[in-house]
Amino acid sequence: MTVRVGVAGASGYAGGEVLRLLLGHPDVQIGALTAGASAGMTLGQYQPHLLPLADRVLGDTTVEQLSGHDVVFLALPHGKSAKIAAELGEDTLVIDCGADHRLEDPAAWQRWYGGDHAGTWPYGLPELAGQREKLKGAKRVAVPGCYPTVSSLALAPAFKDGLVEPEAVIVAVSGTSGAGKSLKPHLLGSEVMGSVSAYGVGGTHRHTPEIVQNLSKVANEKISVSFTPVLAPMPRGILATCSATLKPGKTLDDALAAYDNAYADEPFVHVLPSGSWPTTGAVLASNAVQLQVTVDPDLRRLIVVATIDNLTKGTAGAAVQCMNIALGLPETTGLSTVGVAP
């Protein structure tokens, strides 16, 4: 089975990571590569690490360029995917790496992103209960945000098993690639190096409603979330510290059993041995999720620390994983849990 794939937004970080993974996928033939302002330039000018594709010329991101592919990945800015997706044929598997089709509530989309809600697609986090079945045979997939991926996987087993009260506090430290390639003064090397800064403080980050949506669905009740993202002087990776109050009678042993049961058969999610704690370096360039669980006995608060590579499992790896599921290919094809070190 050979699948012809087009990638829109190939000059950006997410598009480049999709292409890096597709180059190692045995069932993929890479077709059209498109971009916005970079159209007409070669891919190598923006993604010099993708040597096999370096001489390919980027086309305009149009339906004409992207039609005729079995799969199209849309690695576009938020609000830009819906129009292109609506014009691609229903026989094309369209995988949106942006936010356009993640949220189920039109009012939430209006509040956090603005404009018309484009509708909701099957959500591309197969490790959440019930999601893998929804992705099988799907022709439209919404890839989760990077922060919601790590936060949801960190806390879902606790909420699913009713171990904690319906609230969570999440502080997640991320590399700068999560903000994309657009030039922004606060992301200049001289501003980032040697400095850690919080942003989106006080429940203002756009990923907050997505985290709430995911955790509320697994808990079968509304979950309140306090989410604070932190920018670290590194190019990629997320380390999230997530906590919630244990319900009366619940223990650390209950939590460990819940996490072992939830992730024992998941190829990409790994609960670390007792005493080991996740590090961003351990998952660099891999599709792995590493996490550890403990309880603060004085506060009776469950604490989960989890890490992913924001560009791989947080975006492009999830997109390829969902493509595999949707097409009936082995889920792990073209993906690895092996990181890069040092």
Short mmCIF file of C-alpha atoms in Angstrom, two decimals:
data_model
loop_
_atom_site.label_atom_id
_atom_site.label_comp_id
_atom_site.label_asym_id
_atom_site.label_seq_id
_atom_site.Cartn_x
_atom_site.Cartn_y
_atom_site.Cartn_z
CA MET A 1 0.00 0.00 0.00
CA THR A 2 1.50 3.31 -1.13
CA VAL A 3 -0.15 6.50 0.10
CA ARG A 4 0.38 9.77 -1.76
CA VAL A 5 0.63 12.64 0.71
CA GLY A 6 0.55 16.43 0.36
CA VAL A 7 1.73 18.82 3.08
CA ALA A 8 0.49 22.40 3.37
CA GLY A 9 2.65 24.70 5.47
CA ALA A 10 5.80 22.74 4.64
CA SER A 11 8.14 25.64 5.47
CA GLY A 12 7.04 25.87 9.14
CA TYR A 13 8.08 23.88 12.18
CA ALA A 14 5.02 21.60 12.23
CA GLY A 15 5.13 20.99 8.47
CA GLY A 16 8.85 20.27 8.60
CA GLU A 17 8.36 17.77 11.41
CA VAL A 18 5.55 16.05 9.49
CA LEU A 19 7.90 15.71 6.52
CA ARG A 20 10.77 14.41 8.67
CA LEU A 21 8.54 11.60 9.90
CA LEU A 22 7.02 10.89 6.50
CA LEU A 23 10.49 10.45 5.01
CA GLY A 24 10.89 7.43 7.31
CA HIS A 25 7.42 6.01 6.62
CA PRO A 26 7.59 2.96 4.32
CA ASP A 27 4.08 3.39 2.90
CA VAL A 28 4.25 7.09 1.96
CA GLN A 29 5.04 8.87 -1.28
CA ILE A 30 5.44 12.62 -0.70
CA GLY A 31 3.58 14.74 -3.24
CA ALA A 32 2.85 18.46 -3.20
CA LEU A 33 4.59 20.72 -0.70
CA THR A 34 2.96 24.12 -0.26
CA ALA A 35 3.48 27.31 1.71
CA GLY A 36 2.20 30.87 1.99
CA ALA A 37 4.74 33.66 1.61
CA SER A 38 7.47 31.06 0.99
CA ALA A 39 5.85 29.74 -2.20
CA GLY A 40 8.33 29.64 -5.09
CA MET A 41 11.29 28.98 -2.81
CA THR A 42 12.94 25.61 -2.32
CA LEU A 43 12.18 23.60 0.79
CA GLY A 44 15.89 23.43 1.60
CA GLN A 45 15.94 27.17 2.25
CA TYR A 46 13.59 26.61 5.20
CA GLN A 47 14.18 22.96 6.16
CA PRO A 48 17.87 22.29 5.39
CA HIS A 49 17.78 19.14 7.53
CA LEU A 50 15.36 17.48 5.07
CA LEU A 51 18.04 16.74 2.48
CA PRO A 52 16.02 14.30 0.31
CA LEU A 53 13.46 17.07 -0.30
CA ALA A 54 15.77 20.08 -0.28
CA ASP A 55 15.42 20.84 -4.02
CA ARG A 56 11.62 20.63 -4.05
CA VAL A 57 9.93 23.95 -4.90
CA LEU A 58 7.12 25.05 -2.59
CA GLY A 59 3.79 25.68 -4.29
CA ASP A 60 0.97 27.97 -3.25
CA THR A 61 -1.43 26.55 -0.69
CA THR A 62 -4.42 26.03 -2.97
CA VAL A 63 -6.98 23.32 -3.50
CA GLU A 64 -5.54 22.76 -6.97
CA GLN A 65 -2.11 21.97 -5.52
CA LEU A 66 -3.45 19.68 -2.81
CA SER A 67 -6.18 17.81 -4.69
CA GLY A 68 -5.50 14.29 -5.90
CA HIS A 69 -3.61 13.14 -2.81
CA ASP A 70 -4.73 10.28 -0.58
CA VAL A 71 -3.78 12.28 2.52
CA VAL A 72 -3.31 16.01 3.08
CA PHE A 73 -1.68 17.41 6.22
CA LEU A 74 -2.63 21.02 6.98
CA ALA A 75 0.14 22.59 9.07
CA LEU A 76 -1.32 26.07 8.81
CA PRO A 77 -1.96 28.96 11.24
CA HIS A 78 -5.17 28.80 13.25
CA GLY A 79 -8.16 29.86 11.21
CA LYS A 80 -6.55 29.00 7.86
CA SER A 81 -7.34 25.27 7.56
CA ALA A 82 -11.12 25.26 7.40
CA LYS A 83 -11.54 26.88 3.96
CA ILE A 84 -9.00 24.60 2.28
CA ALA A 85 -10.38 21.50 4.04
CA ALA A 86 -13.94 22.27 3.00
CA GLU A 87 -12.91 22.27 -0.67
CA LEU A 88 -10.96 19.01 -0.62
CA GLY A 89 -12.86 15.90 -1.65
CA GLU A 90 -14.46 13.58 0.87
CA ASP A 91 -12.28 10.75 -0.41
CA THR A 92 -9.16 12.59 0.82
CA LEU A 93 -8.00 12.04 4.39
CA VAL A 94 -7.43 15.55 5.74
CA ILE A 95 -5.42 15.93 8.94
CA ASP A 96 -5.52 19.40 10.49
CA CYS A 97 -2.57 20.21 12.73
CA GLY A 98 -4.14 23.55 13.65
CA ALA A 99 -6.98 24.40 16.01
CA ASP A 100 -9.81 24.91 13.51
CA HIS A 101 -11.65 21.66 14.19
CA ARG A 102 -10.68 20.73 17.78
CA LEU A 103 -13.30 22.46 19.90
CA GLU A 104 -16.84 21.11 20.13
CA ASP A 105 -18.49 24.27 21.48
CA PRO A 106 -18.95 27.07 18.90
CA ALA A 107 -19.13 29.61 21.72
CA ALA A 108 -15.73 28.46 23.00
CA TRP A 109 -14.25 28.85 19.51
CA GLN A 110 -15.73 32.34 19.23
CA ARG A 111 -14.33 33.35 22.61
CA TRP A 112 -10.82 31.95 22.22
CA TYR A 113 -10.16 32.27 18.48
CA GLY A 114 -12.88 34.44 16.97
CA GLY A 115 -14.68 34.03 13.64
CA ASP A 116 -17.04 31.28 12.58
CA HIS A 117 -16.72 27.81 14.05
CA ALA A 118 -15.76 25.37 11.29
CA GLY A 119 -17.21 22.30 13.00
CA THR A 120 -15.68 19.48 15.00
CA TRP A 121 -13.66 16.58 13.60
CA PRO A 122 -12.64 13.31 15.27
CA TYR A 123 -10.01 14.24 17.85
CA GLY A 124 -6.55 12.88 17.20
CA LEU A 125 -5.53 11.65 20.63
CA PRO A 126 -6.07 7.88 20.37
CA GLU A 127 -4.90 7.24 23.95
CA LEU A 128 -8.01 8.95 25.32
CA ALA A 129 -10.82 6.49 26.07
CA GLY A 130 -12.93 5.82 22.98
CA GLN A 131 -10.95 8.00 20.59
CA ARG A 132 -9.06 5.27 18.73
CA GLU A 133 -12.29 3.73 17.43
CA LYS A 134 -13.47 7.13 16.17
CA LEU A 135 -10.28 7.53 14.16
CA LYS A 136 -10.53 4.23 12.31
CA GLY A 137 -11.64 4.94 8.75
CA ALA A 138 -12.03 8.66 9.45
CA LYS A 139 -11.57 11.11 6.58
CA ARG A 140 -11.12 14.18 8.76
CA VAL A 141 -8.91 14.36 11.89
CA ALA A 142 -8.19 17.27 14.25
CA VAL A 143 -4.74 16.92 15.78
CA PRO A 144 -4.65 18.11 19.43
CA GLY A 145 -2.65 21.05 20.66
CA CYS A 146 0.70 20.22 22.26
CA TYR A 147 -0.21 21.43 25.75
CA PRO A 148 -3.57 19.59 25.73
CA THR A 149 -1.81 16.40 24.59
CA VAL A 150 0.59 16.23 27.53
CA SER A 151 -1.90 17.59 30.09
CA SER A 152 -4.76 15.33 29.04
CA LEU A 153 -2.62 12.19 29.05
CA ALA A 154 -1.18 13.18 32.42
CA LEU A 155 -4.56 13.51 34.12
CA ALA A 156 -7.07 11.43 32.15
CA PRO A 157 -6.66 8.15 34.11
CA ALA A 158 -7.21 9.95 37.42
CA PHE A 159 -10.41 11.61 36.24
CA LYS A 160 -11.66 8.54 34.38
CA ASP A 161 -11.36 6.40 37.52
CA GLY A 162 -12.87 9.06 39.78
CA LEU A 163 -9.77 9.41 41.93
CA VAL A 164 -9.67 13.20 42.16
CA GLU A 165 -11.94 16.19 42.66
CA PRO A 166 -13.14 18.01 39.50
CA GLU A 167 -10.35 20.56 39.33
CA ALA A 168 -6.75 20.61 38.14
CA VAL A 169 -3.72 22.88 38.23
CA ILE A 170 -1.29 22.58 35.33
CA VAL A 171 2.03 24.35 34.87
CA ALA A 172 3.75 23.39 31.62
CA VAL A 173 7.20 24.47 30.46
CA SER A 174 7.70 24.53 26.69
CA GLY A 175 10.38 25.18 24.12
CA THR A 176 10.09 28.12 21.76
CA SER A 177 9.16 26.12 18.65
CA GLY A 178 5.62 25.88 20.01
CA ALA A 179 5.11 29.50 18.93
CA GLY A 180 5.92 28.74 15.29
CA LYS A 181 8.45 30.35 12.95
CA SER A 182 6.90 33.81 12.72
CA LEU A 183 9.27 36.55 13.83
CA LYS A 184 8.29 37.76 17.31
CA PRO A 185 10.51 40.05 19.42
CA HIS A 186 10.01 38.04 22.63
CA LEU A 187 11.29 34.90 20.86
CA LEU A 188 14.58 36.40 19.66
CA GLY A 189 17.61 34.49 20.88
CA SER A 190 18.81 37.44 22.95
CA GLU A 191 15.44 37.56 24.73
CA VAL A 192 15.08 33.82 25.34
CA MET A 193 18.60 32.62 26.19
CA GLY A 194 19.18 32.48 29.92
CA SER A 195 15.59 33.46 30.72
CA VAL A 196 12.40 31.63 31.67
CA SER A 197 9.08 33.48 31.37
CA ALA A 198 5.43 32.74 32.03
CA TYR A 199 2.79 33.81 29.52
CA GLY A 200 -0.94 33.35 29.02
CA VAL A 201 -1.25 33.66 32.82
CA GLY A 202 -4.62 33.68 34.55
CA GLY A 203 -6.51 31.28 32.29
CA THR A 204 -5.91 33.22 29.08
CA HIS A 205 -4.07 30.65 26.94
CA ARG A 206 -6.06 29.31 23.97
CA HIS A 207 -5.35 25.69 24.87
CA THR A 208 -7.27 25.99 28.15
CA PRO A 209 -10.73 25.15 26.69
CA GLU A 210 -9.27 22.16 24.86
CA ILE A 211 -7.82 20.75 28.09
CA VAL A 212 -11.14 21.37 29.86
CA GLN A 213 -13.01 19.65 27.01
CA ASN A 214 -10.79 16.55 27.14
CA LEU A 215 -10.77 16.10 30.89
CA SER A 216 -14.49 16.82 31.27
CA LYS A 217 -15.33 14.12 28.73
CA VAL A 218 -13.29 11.43 30.47
CA ALA A 219 -14.63 12.47 33.89
CA ASN A 220 -18.26 12.75 32.73
CA GLU A 221 -18.50 16.05 34.59
CA LYS A 222 -17.24 19.60 34.15
CA ILE A 223 -13.61 19.96 35.20
CA SER A 224 -12.14 23.34 36.08
CA VAL A 225 -8.54 23.92 35.01
CA SER A 226 -5.93 26.48 36.01
CA PHE A 227 -3.32 26.39 33.25
CA THR A 228 -0.07 28.36 33.18
CA PRO A 229 2.37 27.92 30.27
CA VAL A 230 6.04 28.81 30.73
CA LEU A 231 8.57 29.51 27.98
CA ALA A 232 12.00 27.95 28.46
CA PRO A 233 15.26 28.62 26.60
CA MET A 234 15.18 25.43 24.55
CA PRO A 235 13.93 24.77 21.01
CA ARG A 236 11.52 21.90 21.66
CA GLY A 237 9.90 19.81 24.39
CA ILE A 238 7.25 20.22 27.10
CA LEU A 239 7.41 19.26 30.77
CA ALA A 240 4.04 19.52 32.51
CA THR A 241 3.41 19.34 36.24
CA CYS A 242 -0.27 18.53 36.79
CA SER A 243 -2.08 18.16 40.09
CA ALA A 244 -5.54 17.57 41.54
CA THR A 245 -6.94 16.84 45.02
CA LEU A 246 -7.51 13.18 45.85
CA LYS A 247 -11.03 12.21 46.82
CA PRO A 248 -11.53 10.81 50.35
CA GLY A 249 -10.31 7.25 50.66
CA LYS A 250 -8.23 7.32 47.47
CA THR A 251 -4.52 6.51 47.72
CA LEU A 252 -1.30 6.52 45.75
CA ASP A 253 -1.73 2.79 45.15
CA ASP A 254 -5.11 3.50 43.54
CA ALA A 255 -3.48 6.08 41.30
CA LEU A 256 -0.61 3.83 40.27
CA ALA A 257 -3.06 1.06 39.41
CA ALA A 258 -5.19 3.44 37.35
CA TYR A 259 -2.21 4.63 35.31
CA ASP A 260 -0.83 1.14 34.80
CA ASN A 261 -4.23 -0.07 33.60
CA ALA A 262 -4.74 2.92 31.32
CA TYR A 263 -1.39 2.80 29.57
CA ALA A 264 -0.14 -0.79 29.83
CA ASP A 265 -0.94 -1.50 26.17
CA GLU A 266 -0.23 1.96 24.75
CA PRO A 267 2.82 1.90 22.49
CA PHE A 268 3.80 5.53 23.05
CA VAL A 269 2.84 6.27 26.68
CA HIS A 270 5.24 5.06 29.37
CA VAL A 271 4.80 5.26 33.14
CA LEU A 272 8.33 5.40 34.48
CA PRO A 273 9.63 3.11 37.26
CA SER A 274 9.32 4.37 40.81
CA GLY A 275 11.91 7.05 41.56
CA SER A 276 12.42 8.05 37.90
CA TRP A 277 11.14 11.40 36.68
CA PRO A 278 10.51 12.59 33.14
CA THR A 279 12.91 14.90 31.32
CA THR A 280 12.40 16.64 28.00
CA GLY A 281 15.73 15.33 26.76
CA ALA A 282 14.56 11.73 27.08
CA VAL A 283 11.80 12.17 24.47
CA LEU A 284 13.56 14.53 22.06
CA ALA A 285 12.43 13.87 18.46
CA SER A 286 10.41 10.82 19.53
CA ASN A 287 6.67 10.12 19.68
CA ALA A 288 6.97 8.98 23.29
CA VAL A 289 5.15 10.27 26.35
CA GLN A 290 6.89 9.69 29.66
CA LEU A 291 5.16 10.30 32.98
CA GLN A 292 5.44 9.69 36.68
CA VAL A 293 2.79 9.74 39.42
CA THR A 294 2.99 10.54 43.13
CA VAL A 295 0.90 11.97 45.96
CA ASP A 296 1.71 14.88 48.26
CA PRO A 297 0.60 13.31 51.57
CA ASP A 298 0.22 16.62 53.43
CA LEU A 299 -2.10 18.16 50.85
CA ARG A 300 -3.56 14.84 49.64
CA ARG A 301 -2.85 16.04 46.14
CA LEU A 302 -2.10 13.80 43.16
CA ILE A 303 0.88 15.06 41.17
CA VAL A 304 1.69 13.85 37.68
CA VAL A 305 4.77 15.01 35.79
CA ALA A 306 4.70 14.27 32.06
CA THR A 307 6.86 15.14 29.08
CA ILE A 308 6.58 15.09 25.29
CA ASP A 309 8.36 16.58 22.32
CA ASN A 310 5.91 19.31 21.34
CA LEU A 311 6.71 18.97 17.64
CA THR A 312 6.51 15.17 17.54
CA LYS A 313 3.89 13.63 19.85
CA GLY A 314 2.60 17.16 20.40
CA THR A 315 1.92 17.75 16.70
CA ALA A 316 3.43 15.88 13.76
CA GLY A 317 3.88 12.49 15.42
CA ALA A 318 0.26 12.54 16.52
CA ALA A 319 -0.74 13.46 12.97
CA VAL A 320 1.15 10.50 11.47
CA GLN A 321 -0.15 8.19 14.21
CA CYS A 322 -3.71 9.23 13.34
CA MET A 323 -3.06 8.76 9.62
CA ASN A 324 -1.93 5.21 10.33
CA ILE A 325 -5.07 4.45 12.34
CA ALA A 326 -7.42 6.06 9.83
CA LEU A 327 -5.88 4.12 6.93
CA GLY A 328 -5.74 0.79 8.75
CA LEU A 329 -1.93 0.72 8.89
CA PRO A 330 -0.05 -0.45 12.00
CA GLU A 331 -0.32 2.48 14.39
CA THR A 332 3.41 2.74 15.09
CA THR A 333 4.55 2.76 11.44
CA GLY A 334 7.11 5.51 10.82
CA LEU A 335 7.16 6.48 14.50
CA SER A 336 9.62 5.75 17.28
CA THR A 337 9.92 5.98 21.05
CA VAL A 338 13.67 6.37 20.69
CA GLY A 339 14.88 9.86 21.48
CA VAL A 340 18.07 11.73 20.56
CA ALA A 341 20.80 12.28 23.17
CA PRO A 342 22.78 14.12 24.26
#
